[in-house]
């Protein structure tokens, strides 16, 4: 049926052009003789058309003029018509000359007829398409959602162009922050006013959706726009992140609900791709904790640099199975090894390192949940985070691993909890091992040198065990949302940004001999209460629907996190989002004493662990109550560094 319908339309188009040839020649004669054609020329016109019409019809058919649909007529179709008419303008006079009809055909007609034919054939197609589109748009506009776009830059204009053919959205106006653009029409859509006038225009135009198309806007500007939409009861949407647009992963038309990472408003990470290719391309990379939030994202980011082999080391069977299913389908051309093991198990590590011979290790395996590690699990926290790091690092040195990257946390800075203190102790272990490697190298004992790199960053949006999944679950249950303190704040970044900066730090490490601590630019700290309110708004609710309850700080929890200690100075690097700090406070003797202490200990209880941490980590302060008194002045001084 579809084929028959198509053939019928092609036949009608052919008949139209057949008639157009006759009309064009007839009009040419009329114009030539001032609308009074002599009788002998009328007779010659009829005789000539017997030869002219079939000749031009054959040309039209041969050039495929009837393979498309008029409703989609476009510039290529007009070019094809122009070509066929021009060819006919050459062939038809040749036929007239060969048949010796030239005496009866005025020269003006020979030149005028093709022009008229081009006008009739092209014009009728364009008129038909315009008619169909007007009908289509009028019908479609009645079904599409009206939307106002916030933004008047190039991104907003591209969005308007894409949505112009969308079956779901109809842009009724633009709002911007540049008064000079007021009243202008951008791709046919008028700039109605300033963003602050959104409530007025929403009520006037009756729209139910607003698209925020300002990828370069700050976090505060995005939050203000979201709050405005929430206050007037319209659905706020946004475009993909600037990083996704630049990379080509997504287009501006792929609008979506606003997420917390959109509200962060952080600039995209610009990577030193040449340095990362030197570090990763053609190498065997081992990632511990490969099934976790950070570990799995690291694996995804590394794939872009074409490693020779990726070894995913993980203790949890289910998460390793999950990432195996994803990676085998997404990266069939890269050699992958999915290995179950414990970083404290030296024999298993030796087996894996002997088999795969990795040259770079990213150590993401850790116990990181602060309250869980504070009570009942303190000994396991330092066994896994400290002893596990030591065992893994020693095996890496013995196998001549070139780079060992430890993923640390801002909670290791002036720690007030077991988890943070254990991560600080892991940092110190790596720094002490770096000193032993350097000393062995200077004495020509070691055949190769392992470079240790430590990377600190804050909370990652949506990572396992973080506050965001907890808030999302509480909202789904109808509330309340529990926040420990009205002033508590944390640093946040997206998981993609965190993984990219870990890789970047890994490529830069070693310029100072190894053992450097890289501190990420986390931007401004975010108040958890603001985060909770944002999540309520993003869910389409308000604070009357979902209550917020304050529960008090938990044991070991800080009011504010810090990025460097008082004894550390964070220096800039060649990458704007990474700073470096050097704080060698430990050596081989200290490390030997720590390992001897571990060897002598049975399983300690929580209180014994805290007492031991106070000895081994000078910055550790066990404030079991009211630890929010950790001075804000110290945090501000650390940020200034």
XYZ file of C-alpha atoms in Angstrom:
641
model
C 0.000 0.000 0.000
C 2.828 2.384 0.862
C 4.557 1.594 -2.435
C 1.342 2.147 -4.401
C 0.765 5.455 -2.602
C 4.302 6.557 -3.418
C 3.917 5.603 -7.097
C 0.617 7.480 -7.292
C 2.244 10.648 -5.911
C 5.147 10.268 -8.344
C 2.708 9.873 -11.240
C 0.789 12.994 -10.181
C 4.072 14.926 -9.954
C 5.016 13.715 -13.435
C 1.657 14.840 -14.863
C 2.103 18.215 -13.129
C 5.494 18.740 -14.791
C 4.097 17.513 -18.114
C 1.440 20.223 -17.953
C 4.022 22.744 -16.670
C 6.021 22.325 -19.905
C 2.963 23.142 -21.982
C 2.026 26.127 -19.800
C 5.586 27.494 -19.812
C 5.795 27.449 -23.628
C 2.320 28.858 -24.020
C 3.147 31.726 -21.608
C 6.423 32.337 -23.441
C 4.509 32.807 -26.689
C 1.978 35.079 -24.940
C 4.711 37.298 -23.509
C 6.571 37.360 -26.840
C 3.497 38.507 -28.796
C 2.034 40.787 -26.142
C -0.786 38.318 -25.355
C -1.972 38.260 -29.018
C -0.429 35.195 -30.667
C -0.783 35.193 -34.484
C -2.709 32.256 -35.961
C 0.287 30.722 -37.752
C 2.373 30.780 -34.557
C -0.481 29.203 -32.615
C -0.436 26.329 -35.086
C 3.350 26.012 -34.903
C 3.217 25.980 -31.073
C 0.870 22.989 -31.125
C 3.097 21.154 -33.611
C 6.304 21.947 -31.692
C 4.897 20.797 -28.349
C 4.445 17.303 -29.792
C 8.264 17.045 -29.854
C 9.244 19.400 -27.015
C 7.083 17.934 -24.213
C 8.259 14.282 -24.568
C 11.893 15.433 -24.869
C 11.828 17.418 -21.627
C 9.705 14.798 -19.823
C 12.326 12.137 -20.614
C 15.062 14.406 -19.216
C 13.078 15.013 -16.005
C 12.428 11.332 -15.471
C 16.044 10.365 -16.206
C 17.344 12.731 -13.502
C 15.135 11.247 -10.780
C 12.824 14.177 -10.152
C 10.072 11.815 -9.003
C 11.864 9.846 -6.298
C 11.150 12.310 -3.488
C 8.097 13.849 -1.867
C 7.062 17.446 -2.441
C 6.398 18.052 1.246
C 10.134 17.559 1.837
C 11.265 19.649 -1.151
C 14.566 21.326 -0.305
C 17.563 23.053 -1.843
C 18.979 19.835 -3.388
C 15.639 19.255 -5.133
C 15.685 22.789 -6.539
C 19.238 22.272 -7.763
C 18.148 19.104 -9.557
C 15.253 20.967 -11.201
C 17.617 23.755 -12.269
C 19.997 21.210 -13.801
C 17.282 19.382 -15.746
C 15.673 22.604 -17.014
C 19.102 23.927 -18.084
C 19.813 20.658 -19.887
C 16.411 20.886 -21.574
C 17.189 24.477 -22.612
C 20.146 23.083 -24.584
C 18.580 19.916 -25.995
C 15.211 21.392 -27.046
C 16.716 24.044 -29.410
C 18.904 21.287 -30.847
C 15.774 19.175 -31.559
C 14.019 22.212 -33.095
C 17.032 22.869 -35.313
C 17.297 19.222 -36.394
C 13.593 19.179 -37.304
C 13.961 22.530 -39.087
C 11.330 24.213 -36.952
C 13.463 27.232 -36.009
C 11.685 29.592 -38.440
C 8.433 29.076 -36.562
C 9.939 29.409 -33.044
C 10.933 32.937 -31.998
C 14.359 33.158 -30.332
C 12.866 35.049 -27.374
C 10.582 32.067 -26.699
C 13.538 29.666 -26.658
C 15.173 31.708 -23.864
C 11.980 32.621 -21.988
C 10.322 29.169 -21.843
C 13.016 27.522 -19.623
C 12.857 30.408 -17.135
C 9.092 30.124 -16.867
C 9.316 26.348 -16.562
C 11.856 26.667 -13.719
C 9.576 29.125 -11.933
C 6.490 26.905 -12.285
C 8.175 23.628 -11.259
C 10.213 25.032 -8.365
C 7.572 27.439 -7.153
C 4.786 24.855 -7.056
C 6.932 22.505 -4.974
C 7.890 25.212 -2.472
C 4.287 26.422 -2.203
C 3.078 22.871 -1.592
C 5.669 22.297 1.126
C 4.794 25.609 2.808
C 1.110 24.701 2.778
C 1.754 21.255 4.256
C 4.072 22.641 6.932
C 1.618 25.320 7.975
C -1.031 22.648 8.426
C 1.461 20.381 10.186
C 2.754 23.117 12.490
C -0.714 24.340 13.374
C -1.728 20.798 14.286
C 1.548 20.053 16.015
C 1.614 23.316 17.973
C -1.726 22.417 19.488
C -0.181 19.191 20.785
C 3.265 20.456 21.820
C 4.205 21.782 25.252
C 4.822 25.511 25.371
C 8.165 26.361 26.922
C 10.230 29.441 27.791
C 14.006 29.185 27.340
C 16.292 30.961 29.813
C 19.357 32.209 27.957
C 20.087 34.160 24.789
C 23.570 32.884 23.960
C 24.654 30.530 21.198
C 23.615 27.472 23.213
C 20.071 28.813 23.649
C 19.848 29.668 19.934
C 20.984 26.157 18.964
C 18.373 24.752 21.330
C 15.642 26.840 19.667
C 16.738 25.549 16.249
C 16.625 21.937 17.426
C 13.266 22.301 19.173
C 11.766 23.938 16.086
C 11.321 20.459 14.612
C 10.626 18.724 17.913
C 7.278 16.928 18.249
C 7.161 17.715 21.983
C 8.203 21.337 22.541
C 7.256 24.766 21.212
C 9.461 27.687 22.302
C 7.232 30.713 22.906
C 9.915 33.110 24.105
C 13.424 33.694 25.405
C 14.528 35.409 28.611
C 18.105 36.591 29.068
C 20.425 38.765 31.108
C 21.511 41.152 28.335
C 19.266 44.247 28.048
C 20.638 44.950 24.553
C 18.923 41.834 23.199
C 15.431 42.738 24.426
C 12.915 42.628 21.590
C 15.295 40.854 19.215
C 14.241 37.721 17.372
C 16.648 34.806 17.587
C 15.826 32.120 15.035
C 12.306 33.499 14.882
C 11.729 33.518 18.652
C 11.456 36.855 20.455
C 13.544 37.826 23.480
C 10.699 38.760 25.815
C 12.578 40.217 28.758
C 15.021 39.582 31.597
C 15.267 36.313 33.524
C 13.961 38.059 36.634
C 10.667 38.623 34.773
C 10.036 34.878 34.451
C 6.962 34.795 36.762
C 5.282 37.539 34.709
C 5.801 35.790 31.369
C 4.870 32.342 32.710
C 1.510 33.700 33.856
C 0.991 35.738 30.673
C 1.811 32.899 28.262
C 0.466 30.052 30.364
C 3.557 27.843 30.038
C 4.220 24.862 32.275
C 7.900 24.257 31.469
C 11.098 26.277 31.518
C 14.409 25.155 29.983
C 17.594 26.568 31.510
C 20.028 26.867 28.582
C 22.946 28.612 30.300
C 25.839 26.109 30.513
C 28.287 28.801 31.624
C 26.040 30.102 34.432
C 27.320 29.982 37.998
C 25.996 27.698 40.695
C 24.134 30.581 42.353
C 22.496 31.631 39.058
C 21.296 28.095 38.389
C 19.950 27.748 41.913
C 18.178 31.105 41.645
C 16.517 30.031 38.395
C 15.452 26.733 39.961
C 14.024 28.485 43.022
C 12.087 30.869 40.783
C 10.596 27.939 38.842
C 9.681 26.160 42.085
C 8.032 29.275 43.509
C 5.767 29.743 40.467
C 5.044 26.027 40.048
C 6.604 25.317 36.637
C 8.766 22.350 35.693
C 12.437 23.281 35.263
C 14.528 21.404 32.684
C 18.080 21.891 31.475
C 20.424 20.961 28.649
C 23.410 18.581 28.890
C 26.537 19.787 30.638
C 29.101 21.879 28.815
C 31.534 18.953 28.932
C 29.047 16.631 27.211
C 28.283 19.245 24.549
C 31.974 19.845 23.797
C 32.784 16.122 23.701
C 29.903 15.487 21.292
C 28.324 12.872 23.570
C 25.052 14.811 23.653
C 23.304 17.628 21.803
C 21.493 20.647 23.177
C 18.138 19.147 22.210
C 18.609 16.291 24.689
C 16.977 18.195 27.535
C 16.458 16.517 30.889
C 15.374 17.152 34.449
C 17.778 19.269 36.481
C 20.141 17.203 38.625
C 22.417 18.179 41.469
C 25.457 18.094 39.191
C 23.731 20.731 37.025
C 23.376 22.972 40.068
C 27.077 22.700 40.871
C 27.816 24.808 37.818
C 31.445 23.707 37.712
C 33.571 24.371 34.637
C 34.603 21.284 32.650
C 37.950 19.649 33.349
C 40.517 20.293 30.628
C 42.832 17.295 30.601
C 46.434 17.050 29.522
C 45.641 14.297 27.053
C 49.240 13.973 25.910
C 50.422 13.316 29.454
C 47.611 10.842 30.076
C 48.403 8.963 26.871
C 52.002 8.636 28.074
C 50.738 7.257 31.397
C 47.954 4.934 30.192
C 48.131 4.134 26.463
C 49.412 0.626 25.799
C 49.917 -0.058 29.521
C 48.477 -2.638 31.915
C 46.459 -0.771 34.542
C 45.227 -2.270 37.825
C 42.401 -0.628 39.774
C 41.495 -1.772 43.278
C 37.924 -1.220 44.398
C 37.044 -1.339 40.705
C 33.365 -2.008 41.381
C 32.875 1.060 43.562
C 31.672 4.484 42.492
C 35.116 6.020 41.999
C 36.830 2.814 40.894
C 34.310 2.006 38.172
C 34.319 5.577 36.835
C 38.117 5.508 36.744
C 37.890 2.372 34.615
C 35.495 4.081 32.198
C 37.725 7.140 31.894
C 40.860 5.034 31.370
C 39.232 3.212 28.452
C 39.393 6.419 26.400
C 43.208 6.169 26.408
C 43.378 2.670 24.934
C 45.278 0.707 27.613
C 46.791 -2.627 26.674
C 44.926 -4.340 29.510
C 42.723 -3.345 32.434
C 42.739 -5.442 35.621
C 39.680 -4.787 37.789
C 40.431 -5.925 41.362
C 37.425 -6.100 43.690
C 36.379 -7.915 46.878
C 32.613 -7.674 46.348
C 31.454 -10.411 43.977
C 28.169 -8.782 42.953
C 29.554 -5.361 42.015
C 32.397 -7.014 40.087
C 29.854 -9.106 38.172
C 27.815 -5.967 37.432
C 30.758 -4.033 36.029
C 31.883 -7.110 34.092
C 28.530 -7.212 32.294
C 28.832 -3.510 31.420
C 32.460 -3.528 30.270
C 32.357 -6.682 28.172
C 29.558 -5.199 26.079
C 30.920 -1.643 25.908
C 34.623 -2.374 25.375
C 34.924 -5.646 23.446
C 38.257 -4.693 21.865
C 40.220 -4.087 25.107
C 41.686 -6.908 27.174
C 39.916 -7.039 30.552
C 40.554 -9.124 33.677
C 37.981 -9.277 36.478
C 39.716 -10.401 39.656
C 38.231 -11.060 43.097
C 40.600 -10.482 45.986
C 41.376 -8.682 49.241
C 44.076 -6.009 49.295
C 45.240 -7.380 52.679
C 45.879 -10.803 51.126
C 49.536 -10.627 50.048
C 49.527 -14.093 48.472
C 46.571 -13.218 46.241
C 48.149 -9.899 45.273
C 51.430 -11.609 44.383
C 49.524 -14.069 42.213
C 47.703 -11.272 40.355
C 50.784 -9.055 39.933
C 52.899 -12.005 38.746
C 50.311 -12.864 36.109
C 49.401 -9.420 34.748
C 52.505 -7.298 35.536
C 50.675 -3.943 35.861
C 52.681 -0.774 35.338
C 50.157 1.625 36.934
C 47.992 1.033 40.026
C 45.020 3.143 41.096
C 44.156 2.267 44.696
C 40.475 3.089 45.261
C 39.571 0.243 47.642
C 38.712 1.558 51.106
C 36.174 1.592 53.897
C 34.859 5.160 53.742
C 31.575 5.430 55.643
C 32.326 7.658 58.649
C 29.628 6.615 61.186
C 29.917 2.924 60.278
C 33.669 2.930 60.828
C 33.390 4.937 64.043
C 31.577 2.285 66.066
C 32.129 -1.484 66.081
C 34.304 -1.407 62.936
C 37.232 0.842 63.844
C 39.822 -1.933 63.814
C 38.621 -3.153 60.430
C 38.875 0.406 59.123
C 42.578 0.736 59.921
C 43.323 -2.856 58.886
C 41.774 -2.288 55.457
C 42.678 1.347 54.849
C 46.180 1.290 56.363
C 47.509 -2.263 56.374
C 45.767 -3.026 53.080
C 47.433 0.004 51.494
C 50.834 -1.058 52.874
C 50.530 -4.639 51.589
C 49.377 -3.485 48.157
C 52.095 -0.831 47.943
C 54.858 -3.278 48.931
C 53.739 -5.731 46.251
C 53.650 -2.863 43.725
C 57.243 -1.897 44.605
C 58.421 -5.505 44.307
C 56.871 -5.713 40.829
C 58.412 -2.428 39.662
C 55.082 -0.636 39.223
C 55.818 2.805 37.780
C 52.928 4.777 39.328
C 50.921 4.028 42.457
C 48.009 6.446 42.917
C 46.302 6.463 46.326
C 42.819 7.944 46.361
C 42.401 9.800 49.644
C 39.817 12.174 51.089
C 39.461 15.625 52.602
C 38.445 13.836 55.812
C 42.124 12.929 56.215
C 42.868 16.597 56.959
C 42.886 17.248 60.726
C 40.753 14.109 61.128
C 38.163 13.844 63.894
C 36.975 10.346 62.975
C 38.486 6.901 62.540
C 37.861 6.765 58.804
C 39.598 10.090 58.172
C 42.497 9.196 60.474
C 42.934 5.832 58.750
C 43.133 7.545 55.360
C 45.669 10.055 56.700
C 47.701 7.143 58.040
C 47.500 5.509 54.592
C 48.864 8.734 53.084
C 51.756 8.672 55.554
C 52.480 5.015 54.751
C 52.777 5.868 51.052
C 55.024 8.833 51.806
C 57.265 6.681 54.002
C 57.465 4.010 51.302
C 58.384 6.736 48.795
C 61.276 7.741 51.032
C 62.486 4.130 51.195
C 62.269 3.820 47.395
C 64.239 7.034 46.914
C 66.885 5.935 49.427
C 67.224 2.535 47.759
C 67.522 4.197 44.371
C 70.241 6.537 45.630
C 72.136 3.526 46.948
C 71.583 1.723 43.604
C 69.733 -1.054 45.407
C 66.453 -0.831 43.512
C 66.385 -1.715 39.832
C 63.383 0.558 39.262
C 61.480 3.267 41.073
C 57.823 3.306 42.045
C 56.358 6.797 42.180
C 53.621 7.307 44.780
C 50.917 9.890 44.139
C 48.209 10.818 46.640
C 44.983 12.554 45.587
C 42.554 14.165 48.028
C 39.039 15.238 47.193
C 35.730 15.739 48.943
C 32.303 14.217 48.532
C 31.247 12.829 45.172
C 27.672 13.401 44.061
C 25.649 10.216 44.193
C 28.486 7.907 45.266
C 27.617 4.829 47.298
C 27.054 5.665 50.963
C 26.864 9.425 50.391
C 24.179 11.747 51.686
C 22.416 12.175 48.330
C 21.062 8.615 47.925
C 19.942 8.846 51.548
C 18.063 12.106 50.935
C 16.529 10.662 47.755
C 15.242 7.645 49.692
C 13.837 9.844 52.471
C 12.002 12.025 49.933
C 10.575 8.927 48.232
C 9.151 7.856 51.606
C 7.557 11.261 52.145
C 10.188 12.578 54.554
C 11.415 13.843 56.801
C 14.929 14.595 55.576
C 17.438 14.322 58.397
C 20.285 16.849 58.513
C 22.759 16.710 61.375
C 23.353 20.451 61.795
C 21.973 23.631 60.141
C 25.509 24.948 59.470
C 27.206 21.746 58.321
C 28.871 22.019 54.900
C 30.779 19.761 52.531
C 32.746 20.000 49.305
C 31.058 18.300 46.352
C 32.033 17.419 42.812
C 30.689 15.131 40.117
C 32.025 11.601 39.882
C 33.231 12.230 36.304
C 35.214 15.289 37.378
C 36.737 13.444 40.336
C 37.891 10.548 38.150
C 39.331 12.875 35.511
C 41.348 14.802 38.093
C 42.622 11.577 39.673
C 43.981 10.567 36.271
C 45.435 14.032 35.725
C 47.169 13.969 39.114
C 48.505 10.499 38.336
C 50.155 11.780 35.163
C 51.627 14.824 36.948
C 52.937 13.017 40.036
C 56.653 12.508 40.462
C 57.854 15.963 39.498
C 58.952 16.483 43.111
C 60.367 12.996 43.469
C 57.085 11.284 44.333
C 54.968 11.160 47.457
C 53.183 14.406 46.612
C 49.659 15.028 47.809
C 47.443 16.558 45.131
C 44.474 18.550 46.389
C 41.574 19.103 44.018
C 39.903 22.451 43.574
C 36.557 21.600 45.120
C 35.052 25.035 44.603
C 33.007 26.519 47.408
C 31.659 24.288 50.176
C 27.958 23.527 49.931
C 25.689 23.681 52.948
C 23.946 20.349 53.446
C 20.719 22.156 54.304
C 20.850 23.870 50.872
C 21.488 20.490 49.274
C 18.429 19.048 51.017
C 16.249 21.957 49.874
C 17.530 21.597 46.301
C 16.649 17.906 46.257
C 13.150 18.673 47.520
C 12.656 21.222 44.721
C 14.087 18.880 42.110
C 11.487 16.335 43.185
C 8.722 18.832 42.390
C 7.884 19.310 46.070
C 8.412 22.025 48.662
C 9.436 22.195 52.309
C 5.818 21.996 53.400
C 5.561 18.589 51.704
C 8.919 17.273 52.976
C 10.035 18.384 56.433
C 13.696 18.841 57.392
C 14.725 17.582 60.829
C 18.021 18.316 62.593
C 19.491 15.336 64.437
C 22.812 16.675 65.768
C 26.339 15.878 64.661
C 27.283 12.205 64.782
C 30.406 10.910 66.555
C 33.513 11.879 64.616
C 31.644 14.224 62.274
C 33.022 17.692 61.483
C 30.979 20.792 60.938
C 33.254 21.792 58.051
C 35.814 19.813 56.060
C 39.298 21.063 55.207
C 41.565 20.390 52.243
C 45.024 20.917 53.775
C 46.401 20.789 57.312
C 47.860 23.745 59.168
C 51.351 22.344 58.519
C 50.821 21.998 54.766
C 51.110 24.655 52.099
C 49.135 23.998 48.943
C 51.050 25.232 45.908
C 49.632 25.740 42.403
C 50.423 23.333 39.584
C 50.217 23.654 35.811
C 46.626 22.427 36.056
C 44.220 25.033 37.419
C 42.120 22.493 39.316
C 44.980 20.762 41.113
C 47.251 22.017 43.882
C 50.152 20.163 45.421
C 51.338 19.849 49.012
C 54.542 18.293 50.319
C 54.611 17.197 53.947
C 57.239 14.547 54.589
C 56.853 13.941 58.316
C 57.661 10.233 58.316
C 60.525 7.978 57.286
C 61.470 4.307 57.122
C 62.012 4.034 60.880
C 58.537 5.390 61.524
C 57.076 2.916 59.026
C 58.970 -0.008 60.569
C 57.643 0.943 64.010
C 54.077 1.161 62.659
C 54.305 -2.276 61.039
C 55.782 -3.756 64.201
C 52.892 -2.309 66.172
C 50.390 -3.854 63.750
C 52.106 -7.243 64.064
C 51.829 -7.176 67.852
C 48.172 -6.225 68.057
C 45.172 -8.481 68.455
C 41.816 -7.134 67.312
C 41.397 -3.840 69.164
C 38.143 -2.326 70.307
C 36.985 1.107 69.180
C 38.439 2.991 72.136
C 41.827 1.287 71.784
C 41.897 2.136 68.088
C 41.209 5.805 68.807
C 43.980 5.917 71.415
C 46.409 4.334 68.942
C 45.417 6.741 66.173
C 46.127 9.694 68.466
C 49.690 8.356 68.716
C 50.323 7.619 65.050
C 48.439 10.564 63.517
C 49.413 13.811 65.283
C 46.599 15.809 63.638
C 43.908 13.369 64.812
C 41.555 14.781 67.434
C 38.947 12.469 68.944
C 36.185 14.861 69.911
C 33.432 12.493 70.860
C 31.004 15.302 71.679
C 30.387 18.743 70.234
C 33.131 18.273 67.663
C 31.506 21.004 65.622
C 33.798 23.342 67.553
C 36.570 22.569 65.092
C 37.390 26.183 64.432
C 35.975 27.730 61.277
C 38.947 30.054 61.288
C 41.244 27.085 60.706
C 39.133 25.979 57.753
C 39.246 29.465 56.243
C 43.017 29.591 56.692
C 43.351 26.207 54.955
C 41.265 27.417 52.030
C 43.437 30.532 51.734
C 46.528 28.300 51.451
